[in-house]
PDB file of C-alpha atoms and ligand atoms in Angstrom:
ATOM      1  CA  MET A  20       3.635  23.846 -23.101  1.00 86.00           C
ATOM      2  CA  ASN A  21       1.038  22.580 -20.632  1.00 97.00           C
ATOM      3  CA  ILE A  22       2.069  21.167 -17.266  1.00 98.00           C
ATOM      4  CA  PHE A  23       1.343  17.602 -18.350  1.00 97.00           C
ATOM      5  CA  ASP A  24       3.745  17.835 -21.329  1.00 98.00           C
ATOM      6  CA  GLU A  25       6.308  19.713 -19.232  1.00 98.00           C
ATOM      7  CA  ILE A  26       6.370  16.868 -16.689  1.00 98.00           C
ATOM      8  CA  LYS A  27       6.610  14.203 -19.380  1.00 98.00           C
ATOM      9  CA  ASP A  28       9.431  16.089 -21.158  1.00 98.00           C
ATOM     10  CA  LEU A  29      11.431  16.634 -18.007  1.00 98.00           C
ATOM     11  CA  ALA A  30      11.019  13.000 -16.944  1.00 98.00           C
ATOM     12  CA  LYS A  31      12.343  11.887 -20.323  1.00 98.00           C
ATOM     13  CA  GLN A  32      15.307  14.296 -20.204  1.00 98.00           C
ATOM     14  CA  LYS A  33      16.270  13.110 -16.722  1.00 98.00           C
ATOM     15  CA  ASN A  34      15.626   9.408 -17.343  1.00 98.00           C
ATOM     16  CA  ALA A  35      13.070   9.500 -14.521  1.00 98.00           C
ATOM     17  CA  VAL A  36      10.215   7.089 -14.007  1.00 98.00           C
ATOM     18  CA  ILE A  37       6.982   8.291 -12.366  1.00 98.00           C
ATOM     19  CA  MET A  38       5.324   5.725 -10.124  1.00 98.00           C
ATOM     20  CA  ALA A  39       1.953   6.320  -8.467  1.00 98.00           C
ATOM     21  CA  HIS A  40       0.022   4.373  -5.869  1.00 98.00           C
ATOM     22  CA  ASN A  41      -3.579   3.501  -6.751  1.00 98.00           C
ATOM     23  CA  TYR A  42      -4.831   6.058  -4.170  1.00 98.00           C
ATOM     24  CA  GLN A  43      -3.191   9.044  -5.881  1.00 98.00           C
ATOM     25  CA  ASN A  44      -5.218  11.909  -7.355  1.00 98.00           C
ATOM     26  CA  PRO A  45      -6.613  11.005 -10.816  1.00 98.00           C
ATOM     27  CA  GLU A  46      -4.304  13.417 -12.694  1.00 98.00           C
ATOM     28  CA  ILE A  47      -1.271  11.855 -10.996  1.00 98.00           C
ATOM     29  CA  GLN A  48      -2.474   8.368 -11.923  1.00 98.00           C
ATOM     30  CA  ASP A  49      -2.938   9.569 -15.501  1.00 98.00           C
ATOM     31  CA  ILE A  50       0.561  10.993 -15.871  1.00 98.00           C
ATOM     32  CA  ALA A  51       2.389   8.151 -14.128  1.00 98.00           C
ATOM     33  CA  ASP A  52       4.417   5.575 -16.040  1.00 98.00           C
ATOM     34  CA  TYR A  53       3.228   2.959 -13.577  1.00 98.00           C
ATOM     35  CA  THR A  54       0.335   2.758 -11.146  1.00 98.00           C
ATOM     36  CA  GLY A  55      -0.151  -0.107  -8.751  1.00 98.00           C
ATOM     37  CA  ASP A  56      -0.522  -1.465  -5.259  1.00 98.00           C
ATOM     38  CA  SER A  57       2.321  -1.604  -2.752  1.00 97.00           C
ATOM     39  CA  LEU A  58       3.667  -4.942  -3.989  1.00 95.00           C
ATOM     40  CA  GLU A  59       3.464  -4.085  -7.683  1.00 97.00           C
ATOM     41  CA  LEU A  60       5.262  -0.777  -7.116  1.00 98.00           C
ATOM     42  CA  ALA A  61       7.940  -2.380  -4.904  1.00 96.00           C
ATOM     43  CA  ARG A  62       8.617  -4.923  -7.674  1.00 96.00           C
ATOM     44  CA  ILE A  63       8.853  -2.231 -10.343  1.00 97.00           C
ATOM     45  CA  ALA A  64      11.156  -0.133  -8.132  1.00 96.00           C
ATOM     46  CA  SER A  65      13.479  -3.103  -7.659  1.00 96.00           C
ATOM     47  CA  GLN A  66      13.774  -3.659 -11.420  1.00 96.00           C
ATOM     48  CA  THR A  67      13.695  -0.221 -13.049  1.00 97.00           C
ATOM     49  CA  LYS A  68      16.532   0.950 -15.274  1.00 96.00           C
ATOM     50  CA  ALA A  69      15.655   4.640 -14.756  1.00 98.00           C
ATOM     51  CA  SER A  70      18.116   6.917 -12.929  1.00 98.00           C
ATOM     52  CA  ILE A  71      15.420   8.688 -10.905  1.00 98.00           C
ATOM     53  CA  ILE A  72      12.228   7.297  -9.383  1.00 98.00           C
ATOM     54  CA  VAL A  73       9.612   9.936  -8.601  1.00 98.00           C
ATOM     55  CA  PHE A  74       7.366   8.201  -6.117  1.00 98.00           C
ATOM     56  CA  CYS A  75       3.852   9.595  -5.891  1.00 98.00           C
ATOM     57  CA  GLY A  76       2.636   7.907  -2.760  1.00 98.00           C
ATOM     58  CA  VAL A  77       3.579   8.104   0.905  1.00 98.00           C
ATOM     59  CA  HIS A  78       6.949   8.135   2.646  1.00 98.00           C
ATOM     60  CA  PHE A  79       7.325   4.416   3.468  1.00 98.00           C
ATOM     61  CA  MET A  80       6.747   3.564  -0.211  1.00 98.00           C
ATOM     62  CA  ALA A  81       9.486   5.915  -1.413  1.00 98.00           C
ATOM     63  CA  GLU A  82      11.744   4.654   1.361  1.00 98.00           C
ATOM     64  CA  SER A  83      11.157   1.023   0.338  1.00 98.00           C
ATOM     65  CA  ALA A  84      11.876   1.944  -3.301  1.00 98.00           C
ATOM     66  CA  SER A  85      15.154   3.544  -2.241  1.00 98.00           C
ATOM     67  CA  ILE A  86      16.137   0.491  -0.158  1.00 98.00           C
ATOM     68  CA  LEU A  87      15.312  -1.875  -3.024  1.00 97.00           C
ATOM     69  CA  SER A  88      17.120   0.292  -5.588  1.00 96.00           C
ATOM     70  CA  PRO A  89      20.026   1.810  -3.651  1.00 95.00           C
ATOM     71  CA  ASP A  90      21.755   3.189  -6.757  1.00 96.00           C
ATOM     72  CA  LYS A  91      18.710   5.253  -7.811  1.00 97.00           C
ATOM     73  CA  LYS A  92      17.674   8.693  -6.684  1.00 98.00           C
ATOM     74  CA  VAL A  93      14.177   8.373  -5.171  1.00 98.00           C
ATOM     75  CA  LEU A  94      12.062  11.511  -4.907  1.00 98.00           C
ATOM     76  CA  LEU A  95       8.863  12.079  -2.929  1.00 98.00           C
ATOM     77  CA  PRO A  96       7.190  15.293  -4.216  1.00 98.00           C
ATOM     78  CA  ASP A  97       5.799  16.142  -0.754  1.00 98.00           C
ATOM     79  CA  LEU A  98       7.928  15.074   2.184  1.00 98.00           C
ATOM     80  CA  SER A  99       5.046  15.468   4.624  1.00 98.00           C
ATOM     81  CA  ALA A 100       3.080  12.657   2.919  1.00 98.00           C
ATOM     82  CA  GLY A 101       3.414  10.029   5.635  1.00 98.00           C
ATOM     83  CA  CYS A 102       1.372   7.046   6.772  1.00 98.00           C
ATOM     84  CA  PRO A 103       0.014   7.301  10.331  1.00 98.00           C
ATOM     85  CA  MET A 104      -0.105   3.507  10.576  1.00 98.00           C
ATOM     86  CA  ALA A 105       3.636   3.267   9.903  1.00 98.00           C
ATOM     87  CA  ASP A 106       4.232   5.494  12.925  1.00 97.00           C
ATOM     88  CA  MET A 107       2.206   3.245  15.244  1.00 98.00           C
ATOM     89  CA  ILE A 108       5.116   0.859  15.816  1.00 98.00           C
ATOM     90  CA  ASP A 109       8.829   1.366  16.401  1.00 98.00           C
ATOM     91  CA  ALA A 110      11.781  -1.025  16.550  1.00 98.00           C
ATOM     92  CA  GLU A 111      11.783  -1.034  20.349  1.00 98.00           C
ATOM     93  CA  LYS A 112       8.141  -2.228  20.486  1.00 98.00           C
ATOM     94  CA  VAL A 113       9.061  -5.038  18.089  1.00 98.00           C
ATOM     95  CA  ARG A 114      12.042  -6.002  20.278  1.00 98.00           C
ATOM     96  CA  VAL A 115       9.737  -6.186  23.314  1.00 98.00           C
ATOM     97  CA  LEU A 116       7.380  -8.517  21.406  1.00 98.00           C
ATOM     98  CA  LYS A 117      10.362 -10.630  20.296  1.00 98.00           C
ATOM     99  CA  ARG A 118      11.562 -11.006  23.882  1.00 98.00           C
ATOM    100  CA  LYS A 119       8.060 -12.065  24.928  1.00 98.00           C
ATOM    101  CA  HIS A 120       7.756 -14.585  22.057  1.00 98.00           C
ATOM    102  CA  PRO A 121      11.315 -15.787  21.397  1.00 97.00           C
ATOM    103  CA  GLY A 122      10.267 -18.551  18.981  1.00 97.00           C
ATOM    104  CA  ALA A 123       8.198 -16.267  16.746  1.00 98.00           C
ATOM    105  CA  ARG A 124       9.155 -14.769  13.382  1.00 98.00           C
ATOM    106  CA  VAL A 125       8.337 -11.114  12.675  1.00 98.00           C
ATOM    107  CA  VAL A 126       6.173 -10.455   9.612  1.00 98.00           C
ATOM    108  CA  THR A 127       5.969  -6.702   9.065  1.00 98.00           C
ATOM    109  CA  TYR A 128       3.503  -4.915   6.824  1.00 98.00           C
ATOM    110  CA  ILE A 129       5.306  -2.747   4.264  1.00 98.00           C
ATOM    111  CA  ASN A 130       3.489   0.245   5.842  1.00 98.00           C
ATOM    112  CA  SER A 131       6.342   0.646   8.336  1.00 98.00           C
ATOM    113  CA  THR A 132       9.566   2.578   8.745  1.00 98.00           C
ATOM    114  CA  ALA A 133      12.967   1.347   7.567  1.00 98.00           C
ATOM    115  CA  GLU A 134      14.018   1.060  11.208  1.00 98.00           C
ATOM    116  CA  VAL A 135      11.160  -1.387  11.939  1.00 98.00           C
ATOM    117  CA  LYS A 136      12.028  -3.346   8.801  1.00 98.00           C
ATOM    118  CA  THR A 137      15.568  -3.883  10.160  1.00 98.00           C
ATOM    119  CA  VAL A 138      14.173  -5.945  13.070  1.00 98.00           C
ATOM    120  CA  SER A 139      11.779  -7.961  10.874  1.00 98.00           C
ATOM    121  CA  ASN A 140      12.191 -11.394   9.303  1.00 98.00           C
ATOM    122  CA  VAL A 141      10.041 -10.682   6.273  1.00 98.00           C
ATOM    123  CA  ILE A 142       7.880  -7.867   4.902  1.00 98.00           C
ATOM    124  CA  CYS A 143       4.410  -8.353   3.431  1.00 98.00           C
ATOM    125  CA  THR A 144       1.800  -6.268   1.653  1.00 98.00           C
ATOM    126  CA  SER A 145      -1.950  -6.712   1.675  1.00 98.00           C
ATOM    127  CA  SER A 146      -1.789  -8.775  -1.521  1.00 97.00           C
ATOM    128  CA  ASN A 147       0.750 -11.333  -0.301  1.00 98.00           C
ATOM    129  CA  ALA A 148       0.239 -11.368   3.503  1.00 98.00           C
ATOM    130  CA  ARG A 149      -1.544 -14.752   3.518  1.00 98.00           C
ATOM    131  CA  LYS A 150       1.145 -16.305   1.309  1.00 98.00           C
ATOM    132  CA  ILE A 151       4.016 -14.894   3.373  1.00 98.00           C
ATOM    133  CA  VAL A 152       2.544 -16.110   6.661  1.00 98.00           C
ATOM    134  CA  ASP A 153       2.023 -19.574   5.118  1.00 98.00           C
ATOM    135  CA  ARG A 154       5.514 -19.748   3.672  1.00 98.00           C
ATOM    136  CA  ILE A 155       7.564 -18.426   6.579  1.00 97.00           C
ATOM    137  CA  ASP A 156       9.204 -21.226   8.560  1.00 96.00           C
ATOM    138  CA  SER A 157       7.476 -20.714  11.896  1.00 98.00           C
ATOM    139  CA  ASN A 158       4.124 -21.543  13.474  1.00 98.00           C
ATOM    140  CA  GLU A 159       4.245 -18.423  15.597  1.00 98.00           C
ATOM    141  CA  ILE A 160       4.161 -15.024  13.918  1.00 98.00           C
ATOM    142  CA  ILE A 161       4.484 -11.519  15.335  1.00 98.00           C
ATOM    143  CA  PHE A 162       2.484  -9.444  12.850  1.00 98.00           C
ATOM    144  CA  VAL A 163       2.993  -5.651  12.920  1.00 98.00           C
ATOM    145  CA  PRO A 164       1.691  -2.984  12.731  1.00 98.00           C
ATOM    146  CA  ASP A 165      -1.783  -3.545  11.210  1.00 98.00           C
ATOM    147  CA  LYS A 166      -4.079  -5.426  13.600  1.00 98.00           C
ATOM    148  CA  ASN A 167      -6.851  -5.578  10.978  1.00 98.00           C
ATOM    149  CA  LEU A 168      -4.707  -7.130   8.251  1.00 98.00           C
ATOM    150  CA  GLY A 169      -3.179  -9.460  10.853  1.00 98.00           C
ATOM    151  CA  SER A 170      -6.553 -10.651  12.104  1.00 98.00           C
ATOM    152  CA  TYR A 171      -7.746 -11.065   8.504  1.00 98.00           C
ATOM    153  CA  VAL A 172      -4.768 -13.359   7.815  1.00 98.00           C
ATOM    154  CA  GLN A 173      -5.516 -15.288  11.027  1.00 98.00           C
ATOM    155  CA  ARG A 174      -8.799 -16.480   9.448  1.00 98.00           C
ATOM    156  CA  PHE A 175      -6.857 -18.567   6.938  1.00 98.00           C
ATOM    157  CA  THR A 176      -4.117 -20.112   9.032  1.00 98.00           C
ATOM    158  CA  SER A 177      -3.738 -22.350  12.051  1.00 98.00           C
ATOM    159  CA  LYS A 178      -0.459 -20.571  12.857  1.00 98.00           C
ATOM    160  CA  LYS A 179      -0.563 -18.398  15.954  1.00 98.00           C
ATOM    161  CA  ILE A 180      -0.550 -14.706  15.023  1.00 98.00           C
ATOM    162  CA  ILE A 181       0.477 -12.200  17.672  1.00 98.00           C
ATOM    163  CA  LEU A 182      -0.939  -8.795  16.824  1.00 98.00           C
ATOM    164  CA  SER A 183       0.083  -5.272  17.749  1.00 98.00           C
ATOM    165  CA  ASP A 184      -2.346  -2.359  17.867  1.00 97.00           C
ATOM    166  CA  GLY A 185      -1.727  -0.408  14.658  1.00 98.00           C
ATOM    167  CA  PHE A 186      -4.420   0.466  12.132  1.00 98.00           C
ATOM    168  CA  CYS A 187      -5.108   2.696   9.159  1.00 98.00           C
ATOM    169  CA  PRO A 188      -7.165   5.708  10.310  1.00 98.00           C
ATOM    170  CA  THR A 189      -8.733   6.024   6.848  1.00 98.00           C
ATOM    171  CA  HIS A 190     -10.016   2.426   6.765  1.00 98.00           C
ATOM    172  CA  GLU A 191     -10.819   2.324  10.502  1.00 98.00           C
ATOM    173  CA  LYS A 192     -13.301   5.184  10.044  1.00 97.00           C
ATOM    174  CA  PHE A 193     -15.399   2.968   7.808  1.00 98.00           C
ATOM    175  CA  THR A 194     -17.827   1.202  10.134  1.00 97.00           C
ATOM    176  CA  VAL A 195     -20.115  -1.758   9.657  1.00 98.00           C
ATOM    177  CA  GLU A 196     -23.128   0.594  10.045  1.00 98.00           C
ATOM    178  CA  MET A 197     -21.831   2.634   7.098  1.00 97.00           C
ATOM    179  CA  LEU A 198     -21.462  -0.538   5.036  1.00 98.00           C
ATOM    180  CA  ARG A 199     -24.983  -1.688   5.981  1.00 98.00           C
ATOM    181  CA  GLU A 200     -26.345   1.656   4.839  1.00 97.00           C
ATOM    182  CA  VAL A 201     -24.669   1.613   1.427  1.00 98.00           C
ATOM    183  CA  LYS A 202     -25.625  -2.044   0.947  1.00 98.00           C
ATOM    184  CA  ALA A 203     -29.261  -1.185   1.747  1.00 98.00           C
ATOM    185  CA  SER A 204     -29.246   1.467  -1.009  1.00 98.00           C
ATOM    186  CA  HIS A 205     -27.656  -0.962  -3.512  1.00 98.00           C
ATOM    187  CA  PRO A 206     -28.896  -4.424  -2.470  1.00 98.00           C
ATOM    188  CA  ASP A 207     -27.750  -6.094  -5.713  1.00 98.00           C
ATOM    189  CA  ALA A 208     -24.170  -4.772  -5.537  1.00 98.00           C
ATOM    190  CA  TYR A 209     -21.127  -6.960  -4.875  1.00 98.00           C
ATOM    191  CA  VAL A 210     -18.988  -5.649  -2.012  1.00 98.00           C
ATOM    192  CA  ILE A 211     -15.194  -5.515  -2.080  1.00 98.00           C
ATOM    193  CA  VAL A 212     -13.253  -4.041   0.840  1.00 98.00           C
ATOM    194  CA  HIS A 213      -9.583  -3.645   1.715  1.00 98.00           C
ATOM    195  CA  PRO A 214      -8.176  -5.965   4.418  1.00 98.00           C
ATOM    196  CA  GLU A 215      -7.142  -2.835   6.378  1.00 98.00           C
ATOM    197  CA  CYS A 216     -10.877  -2.504   7.207  1.00 98.00           C
ATOM    198  CA  ARG A 217     -12.309  -3.516  10.580  1.00 98.00           C
ATOM    199  CA  PRO A 218     -12.989  -7.298  10.965  1.00 98.00           C
ATOM    200  CA  GLU A 219     -16.773  -6.824  11.133  1.00 98.00           C
ATOM    201  CA  VAL A 220     -16.686  -4.834   7.876  1.00 98.00           C
ATOM    202  CA  ILE A 221     -14.678  -7.610   6.189  1.00 98.00           C
ATOM    203  CA  GLU A 222     -17.171 -10.138   7.545  1.00 98.00           C
ATOM    204  CA  LEU A 223     -20.077  -8.356   5.839  1.00 98.00           C
ATOM    205  CA  ALA A 224     -18.249  -7.900   2.503  1.00 98.00           C
ATOM    206  CA  ASP A 225     -18.134 -10.394  -0.357  1.00 98.00           C
ATOM    207  CA  ALA A 226     -14.349 -10.169  -0.707  1.00 98.00           C
ATOM    208  CA  ALA A 227     -11.342  -8.518   0.932  1.00 98.00           C
ATOM    209  CA  LEU A 228      -8.741  -7.527  -1.667  1.00 98.00           C
ATOM    210  CA  SER A 229      -5.633  -5.369  -1.967  1.00 98.00           C
ATOM    211  CA  THR A 230      -5.997  -2.441  -4.350  1.00 98.00           C
ATOM    212  CA  GLY A 231      -4.137  -4.345  -7.063  1.00 98.00           C
ATOM    213  CA  GLU A 232      -6.387  -7.368  -6.565  1.00 98.00           C
ATOM    214  CA  MET A 233      -9.443  -5.088  -6.826  1.00 98.00           C
ATOM    215  CA  VAL A 234      -8.171  -3.859 -10.198  1.00 98.00           C
ATOM    216  CA  LYS A 235      -7.647  -7.438 -11.440  1.00 98.00           C
ATOM    217  CA  PHE A 236     -11.084  -8.416 -10.160  1.00 98.00           C
ATOM    218  CA  ALA A 237     -12.754  -5.473 -11.927  1.00 98.00           C
ATOM    219  CA  ALA A 238     -10.985  -6.335 -15.182  1.00 98.00           C
ATOM    220  CA  SER A 239     -12.333  -9.880 -15.278  1.00 98.00           C
ATOM    221  CA  THR A 240     -15.670  -9.961 -13.441  1.00 98.00           C
ATOM    222  CA  ASP A 241     -19.150  -9.986 -14.964  1.00 97.00           C
ATOM    223  CA  LYS A 242     -20.618  -8.136 -11.921  1.00 98.00           C
ATOM    224  CA  LYS A 243     -22.538  -5.033 -12.938  1.00 98.00           C
ATOM    225  CA  ARG A 244     -22.406  -3.035  -9.705  1.00 98.00           C
ATOM    226  CA  ILE A 245     -19.642  -3.024  -7.099  1.00 98.00           C
ATOM    227  CA  ILE A 246     -19.412  -1.246  -3.742  1.00 98.00           C
ATOM    228  CA  VAL A 247     -15.774  -0.265  -3.204  1.00 98.00           C
ATOM    229  CA  GLY A 248     -14.655  -0.244   0.428  1.00 98.00           C
ATOM    230  CA  THR A 249     -11.348   1.552   0.186  1.00 98.00           C
ATOM    231  CA  GLU A 250      -9.801   4.949  -0.614  1.00 98.00           C
ATOM    232  CA  SER A 251     -12.044   6.572  -3.200  1.00 97.00           C
ATOM    233  CA  ALA A 252      -9.312   7.458  -5.750  1.00 98.00           C
ATOM    234  CA  LEU A 253      -9.053   3.779  -6.636  1.00 98.00           C
ATOM    235  CA  ILE A 254     -12.392   4.153  -8.440  1.00 98.00           C
ATOM    236  CA  HIS A 255     -10.628   6.266 -11.098  1.00 98.00           C
ATOM    237  CA  LYS A 256      -8.445   3.286 -11.956  1.00 98.00           C
ATOM    238  CA  LEU A 257     -11.286   0.768 -11.679  1.00 98.00           C
ATOM    239  CA  LYS A 258     -13.355   2.769 -14.196  1.00 98.00           C
ATOM    240  CA  LYS A 259     -10.429   2.751 -16.612  1.00 98.00           C
ATOM    241  CA  VAL A 260     -10.081  -1.026 -16.509  1.00 98.00           C
ATOM    242  CA  ASN A 261     -13.811  -1.707 -16.769  1.00 98.00           C
ATOM    243  CA  GLY A 262     -16.154   1.019 -17.980  1.00 98.00           C
ATOM    244  CA  ASN A 263     -19.181  -1.326 -17.903  1.00 97.00           C
ATOM    245  CA  ILE A 264     -19.340  -1.592 -14.127  1.00 98.00           C
ATOM    246  CA  GLU A 265     -21.002   0.910 -11.818  1.00 98.00           C
ATOM    247  CA  PHE A 266     -18.551   1.465  -8.954  1.00 98.00           C
ATOM    248  CA  ILE A 267     -20.151   2.784  -5.780  1.00 98.00           C
ATOM    249  CA  PRO A 268     -17.871   4.450  -3.201  1.00 97.00           C
ATOM    250  CA  ALA A 269     -18.508   2.904   0.214  1.00 97.00           C
ATOM    251  CA  GLY A 270     -18.454   6.316   1.875  1.00 88.00           C
ATOM    252  CA  ASP A 271     -18.197  10.031   1.003  1.00 85.00           C
ATOM    253  CA  SER A 272     -15.121  10.566   3.099  1.00 86.00           C
ATOM    254  CA  PHE A 273     -13.070   7.483   2.240  1.00 96.00           C
ATOM    255  CA  ILE A 274      -9.982   9.627   1.712  1.00 98.00           C
ATOM    256  CA  CYS A 275      -6.385   9.234   2.861  1.00 98.00           C
ATOM    257  CA  PRO A 276      -5.265  12.872   3.327  1.00 98.00           C
ATOM    258  CA  ASN A 277      -1.609  11.933   2.907  1.00 98.00           C
ATOM    259  CA  MET A 278      -2.178  10.281  -0.451  1.00 98.00           C
ATOM    260  CA  LYS A 279      -3.871  13.479  -1.626  1.00 98.00           C
ATOM    261  CA  LYS A 280      -0.892  15.768  -0.947  1.00 98.00           C
ATOM    262  CA  ILE A 281       0.760  15.357  -4.332  1.00 98.00           C
ATOM    263  CA  ASP A 282      -0.514  17.343  -7.290  1.00 98.00           C
ATOM    264  CA  LEU A 283       0.854  18.145 -10.751  1.00 98.00           C
ATOM    265  CA  SER A 284       2.652  21.319  -9.670  1.00 98.00           C
ATOM    266  CA  LYS A 285       4.450  19.508  -6.825  1.00 98.00           C
ATOM    267  CA  LEU A 286       5.353  16.720  -9.234  1.00 98.00           C
ATOM    268  CA  LEU A 287       6.799  19.244 -11.696  1.00 98.00           C
ATOM    269  CA  GLN A 288       8.768  20.996  -8.963  1.00 98.00           C
ATOM    270  CA  SER A 289      10.034  17.649  -7.710  1.00 98.00           C
ATOM    271  CA  LEU A 290      11.372  16.734 -11.143  1.00 98.00           C
ATOM    272  CA  ARG A 291      12.813  20.191 -11.824  1.00 98.00           C
ATOM    273  CA  GLU A 292      14.646  20.597  -8.534  1.00 98.00           C
ATOM    274  CA  GLU A 293      15.061  16.880  -7.725  1.00 98.00           C
ATOM    275  CA  LEU A 294      13.111  17.235  -4.492  1.00 98.00           C
ATOM    276  CA  TYR A 295      12.713  15.636  -1.982  1.00 98.00           C
ATOM    277  CA  GLU A 296      15.231  12.850  -1.946  1.00 98.00           C
ATOM    278  CA  VAL A 297      14.317   9.936   0.328  1.00 98.00           C
ATOM    279  CA  LYS A 298      17.327   8.000   1.512  1.00 96.00           C
ATOM    280  CA  VAL A 299      18.176   5.966   4.574  1.00 96.00           C
ATOM    281  CA  ASP A 300      21.675   5.517   5.932  1.00 97.00           C
ATOM    282  CA  ASP A 301      23.620   2.631   4.365  1.00 97.00           C
ATOM    283  CA  GLU A 302      23.582   0.386   7.430  1.00 98.00           C
ATOM    284  CA  THR A 303      19.807   0.700   7.989  1.00 98.00           C
ATOM    285  CA  ALA A 304      19.159   0.275   4.263  1.00 98.00           C
ATOM    286  CA  ALA A 305      21.250  -2.899   4.062  1.00 98.00           C
ATOM    287  CA  LEU A 306      19.449  -4.430   7.062  1.00 98.00           C
ATOM    288  CA  ALA A 307      15.986  -3.367   5.865  1.00 98.00           C
ATOM    289  CA  LYS A 308      16.659  -4.772   2.390  1.00 98.00           C
ATOM    290  CA  ILE A 309      16.978  -8.339   3.716  1.00 98.00           C
ATOM    291  CA  PRO A 310      13.282  -8.772   4.732  1.00 98.00           C
ATOM    292  CA  LEU A 311      12.125  -6.800   1.665  1.00 98.00           C
ATOM    293  CA  ASP A 312      14.076  -9.117  -0.665  1.00 98.00           C
ATOM    294  CA  ARG A 313      12.727 -12.081   1.291  1.00 98.00           C
ATOM    295  CA  MET A 314       9.198 -10.853   0.583  1.00 98.00           C
ATOM    296  CA  LEU A 315       9.902 -10.613  -3.144  1.00 97.00           C
ATOM    297  CA  GLU A 316      11.382 -14.142  -3.097  1.00 97.00           C
ATOM    298  CA  LEU A 317       8.420 -15.582  -1.172  1.00 97.00           C
ATOM    299  CA  SER A 318       5.631 -13.932  -3.165  1.00 93.00           C
ATOM    300  CA  TYR A 319       5.987 -16.026  -6.328  1.00 89.00           C
TER     301      TYR A 319
HETATM  302  P1  13P B 406      -2.300  -1.806  -1.267  1.00 91.00           P
HETATM  303  O1  13P B 406      -2.345  -0.847  -2.422  1.00 91.00           O
HETATM  304  O2  13P B 406      -1.042  -2.600  -1.282  1.00 91.00           O
HETATM  305  O3  13P B 406      -3.526  -2.629  -1.211  1.00 91.00           O
HETATM  306  O4  13P B 406      -2.201  -0.939   0.067  1.00 91.00           O
HETATM  307  C1  13P B 406      -3.131  -0.066   0.500  1.00 91.00           C
HETATM  308  C2  13P B 406      -2.603   0.988   1.377  1.00 91.00           C
HETATM  309  O5  13P B 406      -3.246   1.470   2.248  1.00 91.00           O
HETATM  310  C3  13P B 406      -1.301   1.490   1.121  1.00 91.00           C
HETATM  311  O6  13P B 406      -0.988   2.376   2.091  1.00 91.00           O
HETATM  312 FE1  SF4 B 407      -1.502   4.728   5.470  1.00 91.00          FE
HETATM  313 FE2  SF4 B 407      -4.084   4.200   5.431  1.00 91.00          FE
HETATM  314 FE3  SF4 B 407      -3.163   6.176   3.953  1.00 91.00          FE
HETATM  315 FE4  SF4 B 407      -2.610   3.636   3.314  1.00 91.00          FE
HETATM  316  S1  SF4 B 407      -4.599   4.605   3.304  1.00 91.00           S
HETATM  317  S2  SF4 B 407      -1.195   5.355   3.357  1.00 91.00           S
HETATM  318  S3  SF4 B 407      -2.453   2.731   5.356  1.00 91.00           S
HETATM  319  S4  SF4 B 407      -3.129   6.062   6.187  1.00 91.00           S
END
């Protein structure tokens, strides 16, 4: 039996569902039961009937899945797959900001630890951040940890957004000079970038979209050529939804090294040996679930 069939067989035997973020290696995307952006995967994790969720993504995603589905076993095939942005803020830093701005509500990007979620009012992802900020009952928002997503949201609201200094190293590396260069080589191409990009990059793009929104856009647009300003593995999915478009990666090294850690052999081992379980203690999980549930309620 080949490794692909072995994984599928084992997943069926164990009533396991394989979920993969849109930045995963193509073969992982192809074997997954579900692929999606952070919000889509969080929703699926909260509703699945499977006994085991094998999360092919990074640690905070598996952790959020476990918090949203406390009765399921959540596995992350490589425990070292983290998100550097999530480690750029801790609960104490949030408490300091709260003391400084006592009337503000805390909107926390899902790219954060469970501990940070426990001191947050609501969680957001890149696809619902604007909605969440609009719908939360405060005109003053502490937005952590992504300064780029926070300043992107600020463009659309008169609410006061207090930023922290986190960022995604993968998106931060993509500069406006790099975008100018790729645009000069493809002057007729439409440019989509992720809101984790620098503000000046977003300014020069035609649209800033979450990975899930990019997929929806590609499925319905009549554009013929699109420059994609995000992690390059997304192009695998974009090509599947619309084979008529030429997708141009915005840079050669638009790669999140953590998202690339999972391969088919680690996925097989994870299913076989039920490794590595991601679980937070009950008290932290219960507190972190409140703002995550709030996000799901507010993102209708
Ligand atoms: P989305 O897939 O939600 O757009 O998030 C991108 C990302 O960087 C996840 O870590
Ligand atoms: Fe974190 Fe950036 Fe990788 Fe997303 S792409 S997991 S934000 S480092």
